[in-house]
PDB file of C-alpha atoms in Angstrom:
ATOM      1  CA  UNK A 155      18.092 -15.926  -5.065  1.00  0.00           C
ATOM      2  CA  UNK A 156      21.278 -13.958  -4.570  1.00  0.00           C
ATOM      3  CA  UNK A 157      19.846 -11.118  -6.672  1.00  0.00           C
ATOM      4  CA  UNK A 158      16.675 -10.960  -4.570  1.00  0.00           C
ATOM      5  CA  UNK A 159      18.672 -10.811  -1.363  1.00  0.00           C
ATOM      6  CA  UNK A 160      20.771  -7.908  -2.692  1.00  0.00           C
ATOM      7  CA  UNK A 161      17.613  -5.988  -3.656  1.00  0.00           C
ATOM      8  CA  UNK A 162      16.148  -6.524  -0.190  1.00  0.00           C
ATOM      9  CA  UNK A 163      19.301  -5.197   1.457  1.00  0.00           C
ATOM     10  CA  UNK A 164      19.326  -2.187  -0.877  1.00  0.00           C
ATOM     11  CA  UNK A 165      15.694  -1.504  -0.078  1.00  0.00           C
ATOM     12  CA  UNK A 166      16.386  -1.751   3.653  1.00  0.00           C
ATOM     13  CA  UNK A 167      19.324   0.637   3.317  1.00  0.00           C
ATOM     14  CA  UNK A 168      17.166   3.061   1.328  1.00  0.00           C
ATOM     15  CA  UNK A 169      14.417   2.901   3.944  1.00  0.00           C
ATOM     16  CA  UNK A 170      16.972   3.632   6.670  1.00  0.00           C
ATOM     17  CA  UNK A 171      18.279   6.624   4.713  1.00  0.00           C
ATOM     18  CA  UNK A 172      14.747   7.956   4.191  1.00  0.00           C
ATOM     19  CA  UNK A 173      14.000   7.574   7.905  1.00  0.00           C
ATOM     20  CA  UNK A 174      17.190   9.463   8.763  1.00  0.00           C
ATOM     21  CA  UNK A 175      16.261  12.343   6.446  1.00  0.00           C
ATOM     22  CA  UNK A 176      12.731  12.468   7.857  1.00  0.00           C
ATOM     23  CA  UNK A 177      14.163  12.599  11.361  1.00  0.00           C
ATOM     24  CA  UNK A 178      16.389  15.553  10.474  1.00  0.00           C
ATOM     25  CA  UNK A 179      13.581  17.395   8.664  1.00  0.00           C
ATOM     26  CA  UNK A 180      11.192  16.676  11.529  1.00  0.00           C
ATOM     27  CA  UNK A 181      13.724  18.086  13.968  1.00  0.00           C
ATOM     28  CA  UNK A 182      14.052  21.212  11.860  1.00  0.00           C
ATOM     29  CA  UNK A 183      10.272  21.722  11.762  1.00  0.00           C
ATOM     30  CA  UNK A 184      10.036  21.104  15.494  1.00  0.00           C
ATOM     31  CA  UNK A 185      12.701  23.766  16.121  1.00  0.00           C
ATOM     32  CA  UNK A 186      10.833  26.255  13.887  1.00  0.00           C
ATOM     33  CA  UNK A 187       7.532  25.649  15.726  1.00  0.00           C
ATOM     34  CA  UNK A 188       9.203  26.130  19.108  1.00  0.00           C
ATOM     35  CA  UNK A 189      10.876  29.344  17.944  1.00  0.00           C
ATOM     36  CA  UNK A 190       7.544  30.754  16.789  1.00  0.00           C
ATOM     37  CA  UNK A 191       5.825  29.789  20.022  1.00  0.00           C
ATOM     38  CA  UNK A 192       8.483  31.586  22.076  1.00  0.00           C
ATOM     39  CA  UNK A 193       7.675  34.872  20.314  1.00  0.00           C
ATOM     40  CA  UNK A 194       4.925  36.080  22.623  1.00  0.00           C
ATOM     41  CA  UNK A 195       4.326  39.411  20.903  1.00  0.00           C
ATOM     42  CA  UNK A 196       5.854  42.712  19.969  1.00  0.00           C
ATOM     43  CA  UNK A 197       8.676  44.077  22.052  1.00  0.00           C
ATOM     44  CA  UNK A 198       8.883  47.655  23.286  1.00  0.00           C
ATOM     45  CA  UNK A 199      11.157  48.608  20.387  1.00  0.00           C
ATOM     46  CA  UNK A 200       8.650  47.266  17.868  1.00  0.00           C
ATOM     47  CA  UNK A 201       5.852  49.234  19.527  1.00  0.00           C
ATOM     48  CA  UNK A 202       8.003  52.377  19.371  1.00  0.00           C
ATOM     49  CA  UNK A 203       8.748  51.919  15.665  1.00  0.00           C
ATOM     50  CA  UNK A 204       5.081  51.230  14.919  1.00  0.00           C
ATOM     51  CA  UNK A 205       3.964  54.303  16.849  1.00  0.00           C
ATOM     52  CA  UNK A 206       6.485  56.547  15.087  1.00  0.00           C
ATOM     53  CA  UNK A 207       5.440  55.173  11.688  1.00  0.00           C
ATOM     54  CA  UNK A 208       1.755  55.774  12.472  1.00  0.00           C
ATOM     55  CA  UNK A 209       2.472  59.328  13.613  1.00  0.00           C
ATOM     56  CA  UNK A 210       4.502  60.043  10.475  1.00  0.00           C
ATOM     57  CA  UNK A 211       1.723  58.664   8.270  1.00  0.00           C
ATOM     58  CA  UNK A 212      -0.833  60.813  10.118  1.00  0.00           C
ATOM     59  CA  UNK A 213       1.331  63.912   9.621  1.00  0.00           C
ATOM     60  CA  UNK A 214       1.694  63.280   5.890  1.00  0.00           C
ATOM     61  CA  UNK A 215      -2.031  62.603   5.542  1.00  0.00           C
ATOM     62  CA  UNK A 216      -2.861  65.813   7.433  1.00  0.00           C
ATOM     63  CA  UNK A 217      -0.577  67.851   5.150  1.00  0.00           C
ATOM     64  CA  UNK A 218      -2.165  66.343   2.024  1.00  0.00           C
ATOM     65  CA  UNK A 219      -5.744  66.861   3.191  1.00  0.00           C
ATOM     66  CA  UNK A 220      -5.155  70.459   4.324  1.00  0.00           C
ATOM     67  CA  UNK A 221      -3.296  71.460   1.140  1.00  0.00           C
ATOM     68  CA  UNK A 222      -5.013  73.986  -1.094  1.00  0.00           C
ATOM     69  CA  UNK A 223      -5.603  71.602  -3.997  1.00  0.00           C
ATOM     70  CA  UNK A 224      -7.186  68.821  -1.950  1.00  0.00           C
ATOM     71  CA  UNK A 225      -9.113  71.262   0.247  1.00  0.00           C
ATOM     72  CA  UNK A 226     -10.562  72.970  -2.848  1.00  0.00           C
ATOM     73  CA  UNK A 227     -11.496  69.620  -4.389  1.00  0.00           C
ATOM     74  CA  UNK A 228     -13.222  68.505  -1.167  1.00  0.00           C
ATOM     75  CA  UNK A 229     -15.150  71.794  -0.880  1.00  0.00           C
ATOM     76  CA  UNK A 230     -16.197  71.512  -4.526  1.00  0.00           C
ATOM     77  CA  UNK A 231     -17.343  67.919  -4.051  1.00  0.00           C
ATOM     78  CA  UNK A 232     -19.322  68.771  -0.919  1.00  0.00           C
ATOM     79  CA  UNK A 233     -20.855  71.808  -2.630  1.00  0.00           C
ATOM     80  CA  UNK A 234     -21.991  69.694  -5.586  1.00  0.00           C
ATOM     81  CA  UNK A 235     -23.456  67.080  -3.260  1.00  0.00           C
ATOM     82  CA  UNK A 236     -25.410  69.722  -1.293  1.00  0.00           C
ATOM     83  CA  UNK A 237     -26.676  71.480  -4.439  1.00  0.00           C
ATOM     84  CA  UNK A 238     -27.818  68.233  -6.085  1.00  0.00           C
ATOM     85  CA  UNK A 239     -31.521  68.071  -6.898  1.00  0.00           C
ATOM     86  CA  UNK A 240     -33.478  65.080  -5.721  1.00  0.00           C
TER      87      UNK A 240
END
């Protein structure tokens, strides 16, 4: 009987330890959820960075499309499409 009692106490201690870990992990997850909920959207600085990045991408794209090589390839492709026989 003494052995069974020791096992029961060990099991109870283990269950208490597991509950303590779950409580800490649950608190961590709760804190993460609350932090995400507080972030209502982009701030002004994030909008500014996004706008500058979009403008830079548009400038690079414009330079590529208006370059001689790409412009010639586009004109050639359009010319072939218009001269195609149906």
